[in-house]
mmCIF file of N, CA and C in Angstrom:
data_model
loop_
_atom_site.group_PDB
_atom_site.id
_atom_site.type_symbol
_atom_site.label_atom_id
_atom_site.label_comp_id
_atom_site.label_asym_id
_atom_site.label_seq_id
_atom_site.Cartn_x
_atom_site.Cartn_y
_atom_site.Cartn_z
ATOM 1 N N VAL A 1 161.794 44.510 157.061
ATOM 2 C CA VAL A 1 160.406 44.964 157.419
ATOM 3 C C VAL A 1 159.743 43.850 158.318
ATOM 4 N N ARG A 2 160.180 42.537 158.136
ATOM 5 C CA ARG A 2 159.651 41.615 158.903
ATOM 6 C C ARG A 2 160.030 41.687 160.413
ATOM 7 N N VAL A 3 161.468 41.954 160.510
ATOM 8 C CA VAL A 3 161.954 42.331 161.865
ATOM 9 C C VAL A 3 161.269 43.493 162.752
ATOM 10 N N CYS A 4 161.003 44.508 161.867
ATOM 11 C CA CYS A 4 160.304 45.602 162.458
ATOM 12 C C CYS A 4 158.826 45.242 162.970
ATOM 13 N N GLY A 5 158.243 44.347 162.217
ATOM 14 C CA GLY A 5 156.926 43.911 162.570
ATOM 15 C C GLY A 5 156.962 43.143 163.953
ATOM 16 N N ILE A 6 158.022 42.194 163.875
ATOM 17 C CA ILE A 6 158.226 41.361 165.208
ATOM 18 C C ILE A 6 158.521 42.236 166.410
ATOM 19 N N ILE A 7 159.297 43.392 166.051
ATOM 20 C CA ILE A 7 159.626 44.254 167.282
ATOM 21 C C ILE A 7 158.468 45.054 167.734
ATOM 22 N N LEU A 8 157.722 45.546 166.693
ATOM 23 C CA LEU A 8 156.514 46.314 166.983
ATOM 24 C C LEU A 8 155.444 45.392 167.665
ATOM 25 N N THR A 9 155.313 44.274 167.449
ATOM 26 C CA THR A 9 154.352 43.270 168.118
ATOM 27 C C THR A 9 154.807 43.052 169.499
ATOM 28 N N SER A 10 156.171 42.823 169.704
ATOM 29 C CA SER A 10 156.622 42.645 171.047
ATOM 30 C C SER A 10 156.540 43.801 171.890
ATOM 31 N N ILE A 11 156.655 45.014 171.289
ATOM 32 C CA ILE A 11 156.404 46.301 172.114
ATOM 33 C C ILE A 11 155.013 46.362 172.527
ATOM 34 N N THR A 12 154.212 46.099 171.638
ATOM 35 C CA THR A 12 152.652 46.211 171.876
ATOM 36 C C THR A 12 152.303 45.397 173.006
ATOM 37 N N VAL A 13 152.787 44.080 172.958
ATOM 38 C CA VAL A 13 152.467 43.096 174.028
ATOM 39 C C VAL A 13 152.843 43.638 175.446
ATOM 40 N N LEU A 14 154.070 44.099 175.343
ATOM 41 C CA LEU A 14 154.648 44.689 176.692
ATOM 42 C C LEU A 14 153.933 45.807 177.311
ATOM 43 N N VAL A 15 153.631 46.704 176.457
ATOM 44 C CA VAL A 15 152.889 47.799 176.819
ATOM 45 C C VAL A 15 151.511 47.284 177.283
ATOM 46 N N ASP A 16 150.852 46.572 176.639
ATOM 47 C CA ASP A 16 149.680 46.000 177.065
ATOM 48 C C ASP A 16 149.704 45.499 178.564
ATOM 49 N N ALA A 17 150.655 44.762 178.748
ATOM 50 C CA ALA A 17 150.996 43.984 180.051
ATOM 51 C C ALA A 17 151.261 45.091 181.169
ATOM 52 N N LEU A 18 151.992 46.081 180.755
ATOM 53 C CA LEU A 18 152.264 46.950 181.773
ATOM 54 C C LEU A 18 151.111 47.829 182.106
ATOM 55 N N LEU A 19 150.263 48.159 181.228
ATOM 56 C CA LEU A 19 148.932 48.928 181.503
ATOM 57 C C LEU A 19 148.097 48.135 182.366
ATOM 58 N N SER A 20 147.933 46.775 181.897
ATOM 59 C CA SER A 20 147.105 45.880 182.731
ATOM 60 C C SER A 20 147.496 45.768 184.177
ATOM 61 N N HIS A 21 148.872 45.610 184.382
ATOM 62 C CA HIS A 21 149.336 45.643 185.722
ATOM 63 C C HIS A 21 149.078 46.986 186.589
ATOM 64 N N ARG A 22 149.211 48.052 185.784
ATOM 65 C CA ARG A 22 148.973 49.333 186.395
ATOM 66 C C ARG A 22 147.504 49.470 186.950
ATOM 67 N N ARG A 23 146.522 48.911 185.954
ATOM 68 C CA ARG A 23 145.130 48.906 186.407
ATOM 69 C C ARG A 23 144.902 48.100 187.605
ATOM 70 N N VAL A 24 145.528 46.983 187.693
ATOM 71 C CA VAL A 24 145.379 46.109 188.819
ATOM 72 C C VAL A 24 145.868 46.652 190.019
ATOM 73 N N VAL A 25 146.915 47.363 190.079
ATOM 74 C CA VAL A 25 147.652 48.093 191.250
ATOM 75 C C VAL A 25 146.615 49.192 191.718
ATOM 76 N N ILE A 26 146.236 49.975 190.613
ATOM 77 C CA ILE A 26 145.431 51.147 191.096
ATOM 78 C C ILE A 26 144.108 50.668 191.715
ATOM 79 N N GLU A 27 143.425 49.725 191.214
ATOM 80 C CA GLU A 27 142.237 49.220 191.804
ATOM 81 C C GLU A 27 142.525 48.652 193.114
ATOM 82 N N ALA A 28 143.615 47.920 193.212
ATOM 83 C CA ALA A 28 143.896 47.257 194.523
ATOM 84 C C ALA A 28 144.220 48.179 195.654
ATOM 85 N N LYS A 29 144.884 49.286 195.202
ATOM 86 C CA LYS A 29 145.237 50.499 196.152
ATOM 87 C C LYS A 29 143.919 51.059 196.705
ATOM 88 N N LYS A 30 142.899 51.266 195.717
ATOM 89 C CA LYS A 30 141.722 51.786 195.990
ATOM 90 C C LYS A 30 140.885 50.990 197.055
ATOM 91 N N MET A 31 140.862 49.728 196.748
ATOM 92 C CA MET A 31 140.185 48.706 197.838
ATOM 93 C C MET A 31 140.847 48.695 199.017
ATOM 94 N N LEU A 32 142.105 48.729 198.980
ATOM 95 C CA LEU A 32 142.930 48.709 200.249
ATOM 96 C C LEU A 32 142.517 49.861 201.080
ATOM 97 N N ARG A 33 142.504 51.048 200.453
ATOM 98 C CA ARG A 33 142.294 52.419 201.192
ATOM 99 C C ARG A 33 140.913 52.442 201.667
ATOM 100 N N LEU A 34 139.924 52.127 200.763
ATOM 101 C CA LEU A 34 138.520 52.555 200.990
ATOM 102 C C LEU A 34 137.602 51.499 201.644
ATOM 103 N N THR A 35 138.050 50.092 201.829
ATOM 104 C CA THR A 35 137.342 49.095 202.379
ATOM 105 C C THR A 35 138.216 48.358 203.386
ATOM 106 N N ASN A 36 137.345 47.637 204.223
ATOM 107 C CA ASN A 36 138.053 46.828 205.088
ATOM 108 C C ASN A 36 137.958 45.222 204.595
ATOM 109 N N MET A 37 137.885 45.159 203.221
ATOM 110 C CA MET A 37 137.713 43.888 202.628
ATOM 111 C C MET A 37 139.099 43.075 202.906
ATOM 112 N N PRO A 38 138.945 41.668 203.196
ATOM 113 C CA PRO A 38 140.134 40.786 203.472
ATOM 114 C C PRO A 38 140.920 40.846 202.244
ATOM 115 N N LEU A 39 142.251 40.676 202.344
ATOM 116 C CA LEU A 39 143.214 40.556 201.382
ATOM 117 C C LEU A 39 142.849 39.496 200.438
ATOM 118 N N LYS A 40 142.479 38.290 200.889
ATOM 119 C CA LYS A 40 141.954 37.251 199.987
ATOM 120 C C LYS A 40 140.953 37.599 199.055
ATOM 121 N N ALA A 41 139.964 38.304 199.426
ATOM 122 C CA ALA A 41 138.939 38.819 198.610
ATOM 123 C C ALA A 41 139.405 39.808 197.536
ATOM 124 N N ILE A 42 140.286 40.805 198.078
ATOM 125 C CA ILE A 42 140.757 41.722 197.003
ATOM 126 C C ILE A 42 141.708 40.969 195.996
ATOM 127 N N SER A 43 142.332 40.139 196.421
ATOM 128 C CA SER A 43 143.296 39.410 195.461
ATOM 129 C C SER A 43 142.397 38.679 194.467
ATOM 130 N N LEU A 44 141.258 38.001 194.882
ATOM 131 C CA LEU A 44 140.331 37.388 193.963
ATOM 132 C C LEU A 44 139.814 38.358 192.943
ATOM 133 N N LYS A 45 139.253 39.440 193.474
ATOM 134 C CA LYS A 45 138.720 40.488 192.524
ATOM 135 C C LYS A 45 139.678 41.012 191.654
ATOM 136 N N ARG A 46 140.906 40.981 191.975
ATOM 137 C CA ARG A 46 141.988 41.550 191.024
ATOM 138 C C ARG A 46 142.461 40.359 190.035
ATOM 139 N N GLY A 47 141.939 39.256 190.222
ATOM 140 C CA GLY A 47 142.291 38.088 189.239
ATOM 141 C C GLY A 47 143.369 37.144 189.702
ATOM 142 N N PHE A 48 143.618 37.221 190.972
ATOM 143 C CA PHE A 48 144.705 36.318 191.528
ATOM 144 C C PHE A 48 143.847 35.126 192.363
ATOM 145 N N GLU A 49 144.034 33.859 191.888
ATOM 146 C CA GLU A 49 143.495 32.777 192.841
ATOM 147 C C GLU A 49 144.174 32.712 194.004
ATOM 148 N N ASP A 50 145.499 32.872 194.060
ATOM 149 C CA ASP A 50 146.256 32.699 195.282
ATOM 150 C C ASP A 50 146.716 34.043 195.728
ATOM 151 N N ALA A 51 146.291 34.388 197.074
ATOM 152 C CA ALA A 51 146.671 35.609 197.557
ATOM 153 C C ALA A 51 148.213 35.729 197.880
ATOM 154 N N SER A 52 148.907 34.743 197.880
ATOM 155 C CA SER A 52 150.384 34.998 198.049
ATOM 156 C C SER A 52 150.913 35.477 196.791
ATOM 157 N N ASN A 53 150.355 35.114 195.701
ATOM 158 C CA ASN A 53 150.937 35.538 194.435
ATOM 159 C C ASN A 53 150.605 37.076 194.157
ATOM 160 N N PHE A 54 149.309 37.441 194.742
ATOM 161 C CA PHE A 54 149.035 38.896 194.835
ATOM 162 C C PHE A 54 149.917 39.729 195.649
ATOM 163 N N VAL A 55 150.300 39.078 196.759
ATOM 164 C CA VAL A 55 151.166 39.879 197.797
ATOM 165 C C VAL A 55 152.386 40.163 196.975
ATOM 166 N N LYS A 56 153.097 39.137 196.448
ATOM 167 C CA LYS A 56 154.370 39.218 195.778
ATOM 168 C C LYS A 56 154.259 40.237 194.572
ATOM 169 N N PHE A 57 153.209 40.157 193.800
ATOM 170 C CA PHE A 57 153.111 41.211 192.636
ATOM 171 C C PHE A 57 152.850 42.614 193.063
ATOM 172 N N PHE A 58 152.112 42.849 194.114
ATOM 173 C CA PHE A 58 151.922 44.026 194.679
ATOM 174 C C PHE A 58 153.153 44.702 195.173
ATOM 175 N N LYS A 59 153.852 43.900 196.009
ATOM 176 C CA LYS A 59 155.038 44.304 196.629
ATOM 177 C C LYS A 59 156.049 44.634 195.605
ATOM 178 N N ARG A 60 156.269 43.871 194.441
ATOM 179 C CA ARG A 60 157.283 44.184 193.436
ATOM 180 C C ARG A 60 156.986 45.367 192.822
ATOM 181 N N ILE A 61 155.755 45.805 192.618
ATOM 182 C CA ILE A 61 155.430 46.997 191.908
ATOM 183 C C ILE A 61 155.280 48.248 192.833
ATOM 184 N N VAL A 62 154.689 48.077 194.114
ATOM 185 C CA VAL A 62 154.547 49.212 195.108
ATOM 186 C C VAL A 62 155.637 49.349 195.962
ATOM 187 N N GLY A 63 156.355 48.268 196.283
ATOM 188 C CA GLY A 63 157.402 48.292 197.231
ATOM 189 C C GLY A 63 156.989 48.095 198.647
ATOM 190 N N LYS A 64 155.733 47.846 198.910
ATOM 191 C CA LYS A 64 155.181 47.451 200.100
ATOM 192 C C LYS A 64 154.183 46.269 199.967
ATOM 193 N N THR A 65 154.144 45.499 201.004
ATOM 194 C CA THR A 65 152.940 44.578 200.900
ATOM 195 C C THR A 65 151.597 45.174 201.038
ATOM 196 N N PRO A 66 150.566 44.604 200.580
ATOM 197 C CA PRO A 66 149.254 45.397 200.696
ATOM 198 C C PRO A 66 148.898 45.638 202.009
ATOM 199 N N LEU A 67 149.221 44.770 203.057
ATOM 200 C CA LEU A 67 148.931 45.247 204.435
ATOM 201 C C LEU A 67 149.720 46.463 204.833
ATOM 202 N N GLN A 68 151.003 46.426 204.486
ATOM 203 C CA GLN A 68 151.891 47.589 205.004
ATOM 204 C C GLN A 68 151.241 48.859 204.221
ATOM 205 N N TYR A 69 150.613 48.931 203.081
ATOM 206 C CA TYR A 69 150.127 49.818 202.209
ATOM 207 C C TYR A 69 148.906 50.251 202.948
ATOM 208 N N ARG A 70 147.993 49.414 203.332
ATOM 209 C CA ARG A 70 146.863 49.738 203.943
ATOM 210 C C ARG A 70 147.005 50.344 205.404
ATOM 211 N N ALA A 71 147.995 49.918 206.085
ATOM 212 C CA ALA A 71 148.316 50.565 207.420
ATOM 213 C C ALA A 71 148.946 51.982 207.259
ATOM 214 N N MET A 72 149.559 52.177 206.061
ATOM 215 C CA MET A 72 150.185 53.533 205.859
ATOM 216 C C MET A 72 149.040 54.477 205.516
ATOM 217 N N GLU A 73 148.043 54.143 204.893
ATOM 218 C CA GLU A 73 146.910 54.936 204.433
ATOM 219 C C GLU A 73 146.012 55.526 205.590
#
């Protein structure tokens, strides 16, 4: 029973993190499409103090850098 509780807790934490990442990407995509806001400002609004970390995060999930995504839209 204890092992099941540990597994369930781990799954819950993972799902919460995935949903949080999804929300960050959805909002970032919206900001990239609908505003001319600089990338640094978008990264700060999405919770990243360092824009380079935001770029790496976005590219890992979307497959394009934020600026490539903005140019595509």
